[in-house]
Amino acid sequence: IDLSVSWLGLSMASPLFNASGVMCRHADELDRLAASCAGAVITKSCTLEPRAGNPEPRYAALPFGSINSMGLPNEGFRYYLDYARRYDYGRGKPLFVSVSGMSADETLTILGELARLDLPCLPEVNLSCPNVPGKPQTGYDFAASAALLDAIVRIYPKTFGVKLPPYFDPVHFDMMADVLRAYPTLGFVTCINSIGNALVVDVERELALIRPKDGLGGLGGSYVLPTALANVREFARRLPDRHVVGCGGVTSGAEAFMHILCGATVVQIGTCLYEEGPGAFERIAAELSALMRSKGYRTLDAFRGRLGTP
Ligand SMILES: CC(C)(C)CCc1c(C(=O)O)[nH]c(=O)[nH]c1=O
């Protein structure tokens, strides 16, 4: 059974890696991911300056997933560019740098610096990044997304990707795909980010579970799997010449298989990695391998994007 993936000039021994935000804020965490069975590593979304993030409690594990309102705690982009400079690309594990400026200008400044370094790492631009006050997150503002991407391709000439929030309306799939299709250097889209602004209640204490935003936070884990799969399949259909990175609700080989069957080239793991640790990569890869064997598939290409309809 061959779990390897070659894409965007990269080669990965496993299709599995971390979702940005989980176990990737500090260099020691990133090194631990690089030493694990993960096929690649991505950094916590960075901003121009370091950020402590929101007051705690800001993350909670739930019966079927997680809720978080971390508030972009990160060491600042220079820290991650320095990590990207020192990273050992020869070990065959690509490094992705997630970028989420507090404004479009911040994102552009960071990408300009990244372009100057001309390193082998690839940026994943987080479109859940804040937009101008009074406007929804960038990914839900199609004009703002197009304006940001117009500016990005002017200052960042190489291949990059975007992290998308989940969409819930076919017209939104169409509208966002129309925006993204216009940028030939957009090599991949990662579907999905957490489902935003959920609210989880502690009945006994009659309190929200997390403190920021009066309890509102992004939902992750098994709760979001069906929405993640829909977004993967719908964007893979609309952008057949780009890669889709699947993210959302992967806790097993079967769920990784679902994402790839829906069209994902590779798969990110968030909540399950946070709760289980890096051993999740080895377990899920072994489960995926066993499932493929039982179905007679020797490679991921044998079933990628082949979901049918009854
Ligand atoms: C939600 C933002 C804080 C604007 C971006 C960072 C982010 C966070 C976070 O740092 O709170 N959590 C997520 O689940 N997804 C994200 O993209």
Tab-separated table of C-alpha atoms and ligand atoms in Angstrom:
chain	number	residue	atom	x	y	z
A	1	ILE	CA	0.000	0.000	0.000
A	2	ASP	CA	1.475	3.320	-1.102
A	3	LEU	CA	0.247	6.379	0.850
A	4	SER	CA	2.645	8.782	-0.878
A	5	VAL	CA	1.512	11.988	-2.578
A	6	SER	CA	3.353	14.107	-5.144
A	7	TRP	CA	1.806	17.577	-5.618
A	8	LEU	CA	2.928	21.134	-6.312
A	9	GLY	CA	6.463	19.847	-6.770
A	10	LEU	CA	6.398	18.392	-3.258
A	11	SER	CA	6.501	14.744	-2.238
A	12	MET	CA	4.957	13.423	0.970
A	13	ALA	CA	5.255	9.892	2.383
A	14	SER	CA	1.866	10.321	4.087
A	15	PRO	CA	-1.147	12.457	3.044
A	16	LEU	CA	-1.719	13.448	6.686
A	17	PHE	CA	-0.475	16.551	8.466
A	18	ASN	CA	-1.586	19.022	11.131
A	19	ALA	CA	-4.247	21.683	10.663
A	20	SER	CA	-2.826	25.153	11.249
A	21	GLY	CA	-3.339	26.190	14.844
A	22	VAL	CA	-2.854	22.788	16.472
A	23	MET	CA	0.499	21.880	18.040
A	24	CYS	CA	2.334	24.376	15.829
A	25	ARG	CA	2.827	27.659	17.707
A	26	HIS	CA	6.338	27.036	19.025
A	27	ALA	CA	9.485	25.626	17.351
A	28	ASP	CA	9.580	22.618	19.687
A	29	GLU	CA	6.015	21.704	18.720
A	30	LEU	CA	6.841	22.073	15.027
A	31	ASP	CA	9.963	19.924	15.480
A	32	ARG	CA	7.826	17.272	17.210
A	33	LEU	CA	5.439	17.238	14.229
A	34	ALA	CA	8.396	17.000	11.821
A	35	ALA	CA	9.701	14.008	13.818
A	36	SER	CA	6.256	12.309	13.788
A	37	CYS	CA	4.576	10.270	11.032
A	38	ALA	CA	2.995	13.451	9.657
A	39	GLY	CA	3.712	13.884	5.955
A	40	ALA	CA	4.206	17.664	6.283
A	41	VAL	CA	4.109	20.483	8.851
A	42	ILE	CA	2.167	23.767	8.925
A	43	THR	CA	2.706	26.643	11.343
A	44	LYS	CA	0.173	28.503	13.459
A	45	SER	CA	-1.297	31.416	11.486
A	46	CYS	CA	1.037	34.341	12.089
A	47	THR	CA	0.505	38.079	12.407
A	48	LEU	CA	3.011	40.940	12.065
A	49	GLU	CA	3.583	41.185	15.822
A	50	PRO	CA	3.499	38.417	18.445
A	51	ARG	CA	0.102	37.949	20.098
A	52	ALA	CA	-0.880	36.408	23.420
A	53	GLY	CA	-4.384	35.721	22.079
A	54	ASN	CA	-7.654	35.716	23.987
A	55	PRO	CA	-8.234	35.176	27.738
A	56	GLU	CA	-8.727	31.579	28.848
A	57	PRO	CA	-10.678	29.346	28.853
A	58	ARG	CA	-10.462	29.685	25.055
A	59	TYR	CA	-10.491	26.003	23.986
A	60	ALA	CA	-12.795	23.206	25.118
A	61	ALA	CA	-12.988	19.567	24.096
A	62	LEU	CA	-16.559	18.397	23.422
A	63	PRO	CA	-18.248	14.988	23.149
A	64	PHE	CA	-17.854	15.075	19.341
A	65	GLY	CA	-15.205	17.709	18.707
A	66	SER	CA	-14.020	21.044	20.056
A	67	ILE	CA	-14.762	24.736	20.300
A	68	ASN	CA	-12.096	27.465	20.279
A	69	SER	CA	-11.674	31.185	20.261
A	70	MET	CA	-7.881	31.340	20.629
A	71	GLY	CA	-7.580	34.821	19.152
A	72	LEU	CA	-4.525	34.131	16.984
A	73	PRO	CA	-1.919	33.560	19.700
A	74	ASN	CA	1.386	33.361	17.809
A	75	GLU	CA	5.042	34.385	18.007
A	76	GLY	CA	4.865	36.905	15.155
A	77	PHE	CA	5.825	36.272	11.539
A	78	ARG	CA	9.589	36.809	11.979
A	79	TYR	CA	9.694	33.818	14.327
A	80	TYR	CA	8.095	31.562	11.703
A	81	LEU	CA	10.183	32.945	8.854
A	82	ASP	CA	13.247	32.195	10.964
A	83	TYR	CA	11.926	28.662	11.558
A	84	ALA	CA	11.356	28.316	7.799
A	85	ARG	CA	14.938	29.465	7.167
A	86	ARG	CA	16.359	26.849	9.524
A	87	TYR	CA	13.965	24.034	8.550
A	88	ASP	CA	15.517	20.859	7.065
A	89	TYR	CA	13.642	20.552	3.743
A	90	GLY	CA	15.891	17.625	2.825
A	91	ARG	CA	14.025	15.273	5.175
A	92	GLY	CA	11.184	15.195	2.624
A	93	LYS	CA	8.497	16.854	4.753
A	94	PRO	CA	7.183	20.070	3.203
A	95	LEU	CA	6.731	23.077	5.470
A	96	PHE	CA	3.695	25.334	5.062
A	97	VAL	CA	3.554	28.763	6.679
A	98	SER	CA	0.068	29.920	7.634
A	99	VAL	CA	-0.476	33.665	7.345
A	100	SER	CA	-3.360	35.582	8.915
A	101	GLY	CA	-2.549	39.248	9.207
A	102	MET	CA	-4.823	41.364	11.411
A	103	SER	CA	-5.416	43.390	8.228
A	104	ALA	CA	-4.881	42.901	4.504
A	105	ASP	CA	-1.823	45.145	4.747
A	106	GLU	CA	-0.312	42.951	7.470
A	107	THR	CA	-0.866	39.848	5.351
A	108	LEU	CA	0.792	41.550	2.369
A	109	THR	CA	3.784	42.691	4.439
A	110	ILE	CA	4.308	39.139	5.706
A	111	LEU	CA	4.015	37.645	2.216
A	112	GLY	CA	6.386	40.277	0.844
A	113	GLU	CA	9.003	39.207	3.402
A	114	LEU	CA	8.354	35.546	2.596
A	115	ALA	CA	8.781	36.240	-1.132
A	116	ARG	CA	12.131	37.953	-0.471
A	117	LEU	CA	13.454	34.896	1.379
A	118	ASP	CA	12.537	32.633	-1.554
A	119	LEU	CA	12.413	29.518	0.641
A	120	PRO	CA	10.904	26.108	-0.330
A	121	CYS	CA	7.998	26.546	2.157
A	122	LEU	CA	4.526	27.420	0.840
A	123	PRO	CA	2.124	29.970	2.347
A	124	GLU	CA	-1.430	29.045	3.346
A	125	VAL	CA	-3.260	32.373	3.590
A	126	ASN	CA	-6.001	32.170	6.216
A	127	LEU	CA	-9.096	33.816	4.741
A	128	SER	CA	-10.818	33.679	8.129
A	129	CYS	CA	-8.499	36.593	8.853
A	130	PRO	CA	-10.227	39.736	10.081
A	131	ASN	CA	-11.711	42.106	7.504
A	132	VAL	CA	-12.530	45.798	8.071
A	133	PRO	CA	-14.824	46.317	11.115
A	134	GLY	CA	-18.485	45.911	10.248
A	135	LYS	CA	-17.633	43.402	7.519
A	136	PRO	CA	-17.673	39.613	7.866
A	137	GLN	CA	-14.449	37.610	7.847
A	138	THR	CA	-12.591	38.014	4.543
A	139	GLY	CA	-13.617	34.559	3.294
A	140	TYR	CA	-17.298	35.561	3.576
A	141	ASP	CA	-16.731	38.844	1.688
A	142	PHE	CA	-16.139	37.878	-1.946
A	143	ALA	CA	-15.056	41.376	-3.025
A	144	ALA	CA	-12.573	41.605	-0.133
A	145	SER	CA	-11.250	38.133	-0.987
A	146	ALA	CA	-10.709	39.142	-4.627
A	147	ALA	CA	-9.042	42.413	-3.612
A	148	LEU	CA	-6.714	40.596	-1.211
A	149	LEU	CA	-5.830	37.944	-3.810
A	150	ASP	CA	-5.228	40.651	-6.454
A	151	ALA	CA	-2.728	42.268	-4.074
A	152	ILE	CA	-1.163	38.942	-3.046
A	153	VAL	CA	-0.334	37.823	-6.598
A	154	ARG	CA	1.311	41.176	-7.214
A	155	ILE	CA	3.741	40.776	-4.335
A	156	TYR	CA	3.998	37.005	-4.048
A	157	PRO	CA	4.942	35.458	-7.448
A	158	LYS	CA	5.152	31.799	-6.361
A	159	THR	CA	2.540	29.140	-5.643
A	160	PHE	CA	0.401	29.720	-2.542
A	161	GLY	CA	-2.781	28.397	-0.985
A	162	VAL	CA	-5.755	29.714	0.954
A	163	LYS	CA	-7.570	28.312	4.020
A	164	LEU	CA	-11.303	28.706	3.479
A	165	PRO	CA	-14.123	28.957	5.986
A	166	PRO	CA	-17.015	26.552	5.375
A	167	TYR	CA	-19.741	27.610	2.923
A	168	PHE	CA	-23.328	26.412	3.187
A	169	ASP	CA	-25.004	27.591	-0.035
A	170	PRO	CA	-24.318	26.341	-3.587
A	171	VAL	CA	-24.307	29.935	-4.841
A	172	HIS	CA	-21.529	30.697	-2.352
A	173	PHE	CA	-19.520	27.705	-3.628
A	174	ASP	CA	-19.971	29.152	-7.149
A	175	MET	CA	-19.082	32.711	-6.138
A	176	MET	CA	-15.956	31.788	-4.166
A	177	ALA	CA	-14.759	29.331	-6.812
A	178	ASP	CA	-15.184	32.080	-9.445
A	179	VAL	CA	-12.975	34.357	-7.336
A	180	LEU	CA	-10.298	31.711	-6.737
A	181	ARG	CA	-10.200	30.473	-10.354
A	182	ALA	CA	-8.827	33.849	-11.479
A	183	TYR	CA	-5.439	33.267	-9.790
A	184	PRO	CA	-3.260	30.693	-11.633
A	185	THR	CA	-0.632	30.694	-8.854
A	186	LEU	CA	-3.247	29.639	-6.312
A	187	GLY	CA	-2.131	26.026	-6.079
A	188	PHE	CA	-4.379	24.774	-3.303
A	189	VAL	CA	-7.428	25.550	-1.233
A	190	THR	CA	-7.812	24.091	2.241
A	191	CYS	CA	-11.419	23.244	3.127
A	192	ILE	CA	-12.458	23.880	5.879
A	193	ASN	CA	-11.630	26.124	8.781
A	194	SER	CA	-13.737	25.671	11.919
A	195	ILE	CA	-17.477	26.396	11.672
A	196	GLY	CA	-17.546	29.867	13.160
A	197	ASN	CA	-19.356	31.310	16.136
A	198	ALA	CA	-20.885	28.257	17.711
A	199	LEU	CA	-21.989	28.382	21.364
A	200	VAL	CA	-21.613	25.519	23.843
A	201	VAL	CA	-23.376	25.621	27.222
A	202	ASP	CA	-22.500	24.072	30.592
A	203	VAL	CA	-25.963	23.225	31.956
A	204	GLU	CA	-24.853	22.608	35.529
A	205	ARG	CA	-23.014	25.965	35.826
A	206	GLU	CA	-25.329	27.769	33.378
A	207	LEU	CA	-22.263	29.242	31.687
A	208	ALA	CA	-20.802	29.244	28.208
A	209	LEU	CA	-17.803	26.884	27.994
A	210	ILE	CA	-15.271	29.447	26.750
A	211	ARG	CA	-14.674	33.046	27.830
A	212	PRO	CA	-13.929	35.073	24.651
A	213	LYS	CA	-16.802	36.523	22.620
A	214	ASP	CA	-19.291	35.570	25.390
A	215	GLY	CA	-18.741	31.925	24.505
A	216	LEU	CA	-18.763	32.065	20.714
A	217	GLY	CA	-16.076	29.974	19.057
A	218	GLY	CA	-15.128	27.878	16.046
A	219	LEU	CA	-16.450	24.315	16.040
A	220	GLY	CA	-14.087	21.510	15.056
A	221	GLY	CA	-13.958	17.740	15.091
A	222	SER	CA	-16.619	15.178	14.195
A	223	TYR	CA	-19.409	17.774	14.309
A	224	VAL	CA	-17.992	19.386	11.141
A	225	LEU	CA	-17.132	16.301	9.045
A	226	PRO	CA	-20.201	16.361	6.716
A	227	THR	CA	-19.762	20.094	6.093
A	228	ALA	CA	-16.038	19.620	5.478
A	229	LEU	CA	-16.683	16.800	2.986
A	230	ALA	CA	-19.253	18.880	1.108
A	231	ASN	CA	-16.821	21.808	0.834
A	232	VAL	CA	-13.984	19.519	-0.306
A	233	ARG	CA	-16.150	17.901	-3.002
A	234	GLU	CA	-17.771	21.130	-4.205
A	235	PHE	CA	-14.463	23.036	-4.521
A	236	ALA	CA	-12.668	20.038	-6.069
A	237	ARG	CA	-15.433	19.929	-8.712
A	238	ARG	CA	-15.258	23.655	-9.403
A	239	LEU	CA	-11.452	23.896	-9.389
A	240	PRO	CA	-10.367	20.667	-11.159
A	241	ASP	CA	-6.883	22.016	-11.942
A	242	ARG	CA	-6.108	23.025	-8.305
A	243	HIS	CA	-5.508	20.909	-5.246
A	244	VAL	CA	-7.960	20.717	-2.361
A	245	VAL	CA	-6.555	20.070	1.097
A	246	GLY	CA	-9.192	18.360	3.218
A	247	CYS	CA	-9.603	19.479	6.822
A	248	GLY	CA	-12.388	18.799	9.298
A	249	GLY	CA	-13.544	15.859	11.369
A	250	VAL	CA	-10.782	13.372	10.580
A	251	THR	CA	-10.319	10.985	13.518
A	252	SER	CA	-9.822	7.698	11.629
A	253	GLY	CA	-8.568	6.100	8.434
A	254	ALA	CA	-12.144	5.857	7.167
A	255	GLU	CA	-12.634	9.631	7.545
A	256	ALA	CA	-9.336	10.379	5.819
A	257	PHE	CA	-10.532	8.008	3.057
A	258	MET	CA	-13.788	10.003	2.799
A	259	HIS	CA	-11.919	13.280	2.304
A	260	ILE	CA	-9.726	11.793	-0.430
A	261	LEU	CA	-12.724	10.071	-2.082
A	262	CYS	CA	-14.357	13.537	-2.152
A	263	GLY	CA	-11.313	14.903	-3.980
A	264	ALA	CA	-8.764	15.927	-1.340
A	265	THR	CA	-5.111	15.601	-2.382
A	266	VAL	CA	-3.921	15.588	1.237
A	267	VAL	CA	-5.669	15.807	4.617
A	268	GLN	CA	-5.127	17.982	7.694
A	269	ILE	CA	-5.960	16.891	11.231
A	270	GLY	CA	-6.871	19.404	13.962
A	271	THR	CA	-9.036	18.482	16.944
A	272	CYS	CA	-8.043	14.790	16.889
A	273	LEU	CA	-4.348	15.771	16.901
A	274	TYR	CA	-4.945	18.193	19.790
A	275	GLU	CA	-6.676	15.507	21.857
A	276	GLU	CA	-4.621	12.410	20.897
A	277	GLY	CA	-1.158	13.803	20.090
A	278	PRO	CA	1.127	13.090	17.130
A	279	GLY	CA	0.548	9.330	17.450
A	280	ALA	CA	-2.726	10.052	15.618
A	281	PHE	CA	-0.795	10.330	12.343
A	282	GLU	CA	0.584	6.779	12.612
A	283	ARG	CA	-2.752	5.321	13.757
A	284	ILE	CA	-4.819	7.020	11.066
A	285	ALA	CA	-2.301	6.162	8.322
A	286	ALA	CA	-2.368	2.501	9.414
A	287	GLU	CA	-6.193	2.494	9.413
A	288	LEU	CA	-6.257	4.136	5.958
A	289	SER	CA	-3.759	1.578	4.659
A	290	ALA	CA	-5.823	-1.340	6.030
A	291	LEU	CA	-9.030	0.075	4.530
A	292	MET	CA	-7.345	0.471	1.130
A	293	ARG	CA	-6.067	-3.083	1.311
A	294	SER	CA	-9.554	-4.405	2.068
A	295	LYS	CA	-10.825	-2.556	-0.994
A	296	GLY	CA	-7.973	-3.546	-3.322
A	297	TYR	CA	-6.593	0.007	-3.710
A	298	ARG	CA	-2.795	0.226	-3.863
A	299	THR	CA	-2.478	3.995	-4.178
A	300	LEU	CA	-4.497	7.109	-3.227
A	301	ASP	CA	-4.890	7.955	-6.932
A	302	ALA	CA	-6.913	4.744	-7.350
A	303	PHE	CA	-9.878	6.301	-5.513
A	304	ARG	CA	-9.201	10.060	-5.164
A	305	GLY	CA	-12.200	12.129	-6.290
A	306	ARG	CA	-14.259	9.037	-7.208
A	307	LEU	CA	-17.217	9.513	-4.866
A	308	GLY	CA	-20.365	8.428	-6.638
A	309	THR	CA	-24.037	9.154	-6.089
A	310	PRO	CA	-26.453	6.256	-5.494
B	1	LIG	C1	-10.499	33.298	13.902
B	1	LIG	C2	-9.240	34.133	13.777
B	1	LIG	C3	-8.729	34.475	15.170
B	1	LIG	C4	-9.574	35.405	13.048
B	1	LIG	C5	-8.191	33.377	12.924
B	1	LIG	C6	-7.406	32.284	13.645
B	1	LIG	C7	-8.220	31.049	13.927
B	1	LIG	C8	-8.467	30.632	15.225
B	1	LIG	C9	-7.992	31.377	16.427
B	1	LIG	O1	-6.768	31.653	16.543
B	1	LIG	O2	-8.888	31.680	17.251
B	1	LIG	N1	-9.210	29.521	15.466
B	1	LIG	C10	-9.731	28.765	14.433
B	1	LIG	O3	-10.427	27.742	14.645
B	1	LIG	N2	-9.479	29.146	13.150
B	1	LIG	C11	-8.753	30.263	12.857
B	1	LIG	O4	-8.576	30.568	11.650
